[in-house]
């Protein structure tokens, strides 16, 4: 059995899907916060998260980029969609659209003076389009709390983690930034969130939130 090290900051942000999947797997792993920025140059791309897997024979596999890490772990757990190349492409598209929103969320919080207005406008445009499109996709799947079929898959987990992260109180965030994802504005998204939250897959991770 493999063991893992997940290098990231002690915050809920880009490593939450990886954390959830590692906890769900039952495999041994350690959260490690590198000395930053002193160890920045020692990371594969000078950024976090980084996943290090040690196989039974001692071989190490190092992977950078949050989405690459997520998909690797999801594939190992059998959680990627299995219903053909079109659904696989749709899964990639839907996951990428989360970044369209969350990237603007982070950009606003760390933006230099004078650039907040432009970033906020992009966030609101992206969030509005995201909700409209994703609600349509979820309705086409029967509004059953899943993006694909009737079982929890990687995309459901990614959406759950996204809403968990964006709902964290933060005085630097865009005012009312979570309103787009409220139950009244996004019932389908909230059903996915609640379905994953109540699932056995997410149970070990949800326990850490209490």
Short mmCIF file of C-alpha atoms in Angstrom, two decimals:
data_model
loop_
_atom_site.label_atom_id
_atom_site.label_comp_id
_atom_site.label_asym_id
_atom_site.label_seq_id
_atom_site.Cartn_x
_atom_site.Cartn_y
_atom_site.Cartn_z
CA UNK A 1 0.00 0.00 0.00
CA UNK A 2 1.24 3.47 -0.89
CA UNK A 3 1.77 6.26 1.63
CA UNK A 4 1.47 9.94 0.82
CA UNK A 5 2.70 13.39 1.75
CA UNK A 6 0.54 16.35 0.78
CA UNK A 7 2.46 19.61 0.83
CA UNK A 8 0.28 22.67 1.21
CA UNK A 9 -0.45 25.67 3.36
CA UNK A 10 -2.54 25.23 6.54
CA UNK A 11 -5.64 26.68 4.89
CA UNK A 12 -8.71 25.37 3.09
CA UNK A 13 -8.15 26.26 -0.54
CA UNK A 14 -6.68 24.39 -3.51
CA UNK A 15 -5.87 21.12 -1.73
CA UNK A 16 -9.30 20.29 -0.28
CA UNK A 17 -10.33 17.78 -2.95
CA UNK A 18 -7.00 15.98 -2.52
CA UNK A 19 -7.43 15.94 1.27
CA UNK A 20 -10.95 14.55 0.96
CA UNK A 21 -9.84 11.82 -1.44
CA UNK A 22 -6.85 10.84 0.70
CA UNK A 23 -9.01 10.61 3.82
CA UNK A 24 -11.63 8.59 1.93
CA UNK A 25 -9.01 6.14 0.66
CA UNK A 26 -7.90 5.16 4.14
CA UNK A 27 -4.28 5.29 2.98
CA UNK A 28 -1.69 6.75 5.33
CA UNK A 29 -0.82 10.34 4.52
CA UNK A 30 0.71 13.37 6.17
CA UNK A 31 -0.12 17.04 5.70
CA UNK A 32 3.17 18.92 5.50
CA UNK A 33 3.62 22.68 5.41
CA UNK A 34 7.01 23.51 3.87
CA UNK A 35 9.02 26.43 5.22
CA UNK A 36 7.72 29.12 2.89
CA UNK A 37 9.04 30.86 0.89
CA UNK A 38 12.42 29.31 1.77
CA UNK A 39 11.43 25.97 0.19
CA UNK A 40 9.62 27.47 -2.79
CA UNK A 41 12.50 26.73 -5.16
CA UNK A 42 12.51 23.08 -4.06
CA UNK A 43 8.97 22.48 -5.36
CA UNK A 44 8.55 21.13 -8.91
CA UNK A 45 6.90 24.30 -10.19
CA UNK A 46 7.67 26.61 -7.31
CA UNK A 47 4.13 26.33 -5.99
CA UNK A 48 1.82 24.21 -3.85
CA UNK A 49 0.11 21.77 -3.55
CA UNK A 50 2.52 18.92 -4.21
CA UNK A 51 1.72 15.24 -3.69
CA UNK A 52 4.46 12.71 -2.96
CA UNK A 53 3.50 9.05 -3.14
CA UNK A 54 5.84 6.39 -1.77
CA UNK A 55 5.14 2.94 -3.19
CA UNK A 56 5.71 -0.32 -1.29
CA UNK A 57 9.08 -0.82 -3.00
CA UNK A 58 10.23 2.64 -1.87
CA UNK A 59 9.81 4.33 -5.24
CA UNK A 60 8.63 7.93 -4.97
CA UNK A 61 6.20 9.61 -7.35
CA UNK A 62 5.94 13.40 -7.16
CA UNK A 63 3.06 15.33 -8.68
CA UNK A 64 2.32 19.06 -8.80
CA UNK A 65 -0.78 21.04 -9.86
CA UNK A 66 -3.96 20.75 -7.80
CA UNK A 67 -6.23 19.39 -10.55
CA UNK A 68 -3.65 16.84 -11.72
CA UNK A 69 -3.34 15.63 -8.11
CA UNK A 70 -7.12 15.44 -7.72
CA UNK A 71 -7.63 13.46 -10.91
CA UNK A 72 -4.79 11.07 -10.10
CA UNK A 73 -6.29 10.28 -6.70
CA UNK A 74 -9.83 10.11 -8.10
CA UNK A 75 -8.69 7.69 -10.80
CA UNK A 76 -7.04 5.45 -8.21
CA UNK A 77 -10.29 5.44 -6.22
CA UNK A 78 -12.46 4.70 -9.26
CA UNK A 79 -14.30 8.02 -8.99
CA UNK A 80 -13.75 9.43 -12.47
CA UNK A 81 -16.75 9.17 -14.77
CA UNK A 82 -16.77 5.89 -16.71
CA UNK A 83 -19.49 6.49 -19.29
CA UNK A 84 -17.43 7.34 -22.34
CA UNK A 85 -15.22 10.00 -23.85
CA UNK A 86 -17.95 12.63 -24.11
CA UNK A 87 -18.74 12.46 -20.39
CA UNK A 88 -15.01 12.50 -19.63
CA UNK A 89 -14.66 15.68 -21.68
CA UNK A 90 -17.69 17.17 -19.93
CA UNK A 91 -16.20 16.25 -16.54
CA UNK A 92 -12.98 18.09 -17.46
CA UNK A 93 -14.97 21.10 -18.66
CA UNK A 94 -17.10 21.32 -15.52
CA UNK A 95 -14.07 21.03 -13.25
CA UNK A 96 -12.22 23.71 -15.20
CA UNK A 97 -15.18 26.06 -14.78
CA UNK A 98 -14.76 25.89 -11.00
CA UNK A 99 -11.34 27.49 -11.49
CA UNK A 100 -12.92 30.26 -13.57
CA UNK A 101 -14.77 31.33 -10.42
CA UNK A 102 -12.34 30.47 -7.63
CA UNK A 103 -9.37 32.09 -9.39
CA UNK A 104 -11.21 35.44 -9.40
CA UNK A 105 -12.17 34.89 -5.75
CA UNK A 106 -8.50 34.57 -4.77
CA UNK A 107 -7.36 37.27 -7.20
CA UNK A 108 -9.68 39.80 -5.56
CA UNK A 109 -8.44 39.04 -2.07
CA UNK A 110 -4.79 39.56 -3.02
CA UNK A 111 -5.20 42.23 -5.71
CA UNK A 112 -3.21 45.49 -5.66
CA UNK A 113 -5.06 48.70 -4.95
CA UNK A 114 -7.04 49.93 -7.92
CA UNK A 115 -7.75 46.56 -9.56
CA UNK A 116 -10.55 45.26 -7.34
CA UNK A 117 -13.42 46.64 -9.41
CA UNK A 118 -12.35 44.87 -12.61
CA UNK A 119 -11.73 41.57 -10.81
CA UNK A 120 -15.06 41.76 -8.98
CA UNK A 121 -16.88 42.27 -12.28
CA UNK A 122 -15.17 39.19 -13.73
CA UNK A 123 -16.00 37.16 -10.63
CA UNK A 124 -19.67 38.10 -10.79
CA UNK A 125 -19.87 37.39 -14.52
CA UNK A 126 -18.16 34.00 -14.13
CA UNK A 127 -20.22 33.01 -11.08
CA UNK A 128 -23.49 33.90 -12.77
CA UNK A 129 -22.60 31.93 -15.91
CA UNK A 130 -21.35 29.02 -13.80
CA UNK A 131 -24.60 28.69 -11.86
CA UNK A 132 -26.77 28.97 -14.97
CA UNK A 133 -24.84 26.32 -16.88
CA UNK A 134 -24.30 23.89 -14.03
CA UNK A 135 -27.94 24.06 -12.94
CA UNK A 136 -28.87 23.13 -16.53
CA UNK A 137 -26.47 20.16 -16.57
CA UNK A 138 -27.72 18.93 -13.19
CA UNK A 139 -31.36 19.24 -14.27
CA UNK A 140 -30.58 17.16 -17.37
CA UNK A 141 -29.29 14.44 -15.03
CA UNK A 142 -32.55 14.46 -13.08
CA UNK A 143 -31.61 16.92 -10.31
CA UNK A 144 -30.61 13.90 -8.22
CA UNK A 145 -27.58 15.37 -6.44
CA UNK A 146 -25.09 14.07 -9.01
CA UNK A 147 -23.49 15.39 -12.18
CA UNK A 148 -23.30 11.97 -13.79
CA UNK A 149 -25.60 9.00 -13.22
CA UNK A 150 -26.76 8.23 -9.71
CA UNK A 151 -23.50 7.71 -7.84
CA UNK A 152 -20.97 10.14 -6.38
CA UNK A 153 -18.14 10.90 -8.79
CA UNK A 154 -15.11 13.16 -8.84
CA UNK A 155 -17.06 16.16 -10.15
CA UNK A 156 -19.57 15.95 -7.29
CA UNK A 157 -16.66 15.96 -4.83
CA UNK A 158 -14.97 18.88 -6.58
CA UNK A 159 -18.18 20.91 -6.35
CA UNK A 160 -18.58 20.05 -2.67
CA UNK A 161 -15.03 21.19 -1.93
CA UNK A 162 -15.49 24.38 -3.95
CA UNK A 163 -18.61 25.42 -2.03
CA UNK A 164 -16.96 24.48 1.27
CA UNK A 165 -14.02 26.74 0.47
CA UNK A 166 -15.95 29.69 -0.90
CA UNK A 167 -18.34 29.76 2.05
CA UNK A 168 -15.52 30.35 4.51
CA UNK A 169 -15.93 33.78 6.12
CA UNK A 170 -13.23 36.13 4.86
CA UNK A 171 -13.28 39.89 5.28
CA UNK A 172 -11.10 40.29 2.17
CA UNK A 173 -13.55 38.47 -0.10
CA UNK A 174 -16.02 40.10 -2.48
CA UNK A 175 -19.12 41.22 -0.60
CA UNK A 176 -21.96 38.69 -0.89
CA UNK A 177 -19.76 36.50 -3.11
CA UNK A 178 -21.56 33.35 -1.95
CA UNK A 179 -25.07 34.59 -2.81
CA UNK A 180 -24.80 33.09 -6.30
CA UNK A 181 -24.49 29.67 -4.68
CA UNK A 182 -27.33 29.98 -2.17
CA UNK A 183 -30.05 27.32 -2.05
CA UNK A 184 -32.56 29.69 -3.64
CA UNK A 185 -30.26 30.68 -6.52
CA UNK A 186 -28.61 27.29 -7.07
CA UNK A 187 -30.82 24.45 -5.80
CA UNK A 188 -29.12 21.83 -7.97
CA UNK A 189 -25.65 22.75 -6.78
CA UNK A 190 -26.80 22.69 -3.18
CA UNK A 191 -28.32 19.24 -3.66
CA UNK A 192 -24.94 17.98 -4.90
CA UNK A 193 -23.27 19.60 -1.89
CA UNK A 194 -25.70 17.98 0.55
CA UNK A 195 -25.49 14.59 -1.18
CA UNK A 196 -21.70 14.51 -0.98
CA UNK A 197 -21.72 15.86 2.57
CA UNK A 198 -23.93 12.94 3.66
CA UNK A 199 -21.94 10.31 1.72
CA UNK A 200 -19.61 7.71 3.20
CA UNK A 201 -16.89 8.93 0.82
CA UNK A 202 -16.85 12.38 2.39
CA UNK A 203 -17.50 11.27 5.98
CA UNK A 204 -13.84 11.24 7.15
CA UNK A 205 -13.28 14.72 5.67
CA UNK A 206 -16.56 16.14 7.00
CA UNK A 207 -15.52 14.96 10.46
CA UNK A 208 -12.51 17.28 10.28
CA UNK A 209 -14.77 20.29 9.69
CA UNK A 210 -16.61 19.92 13.02
#
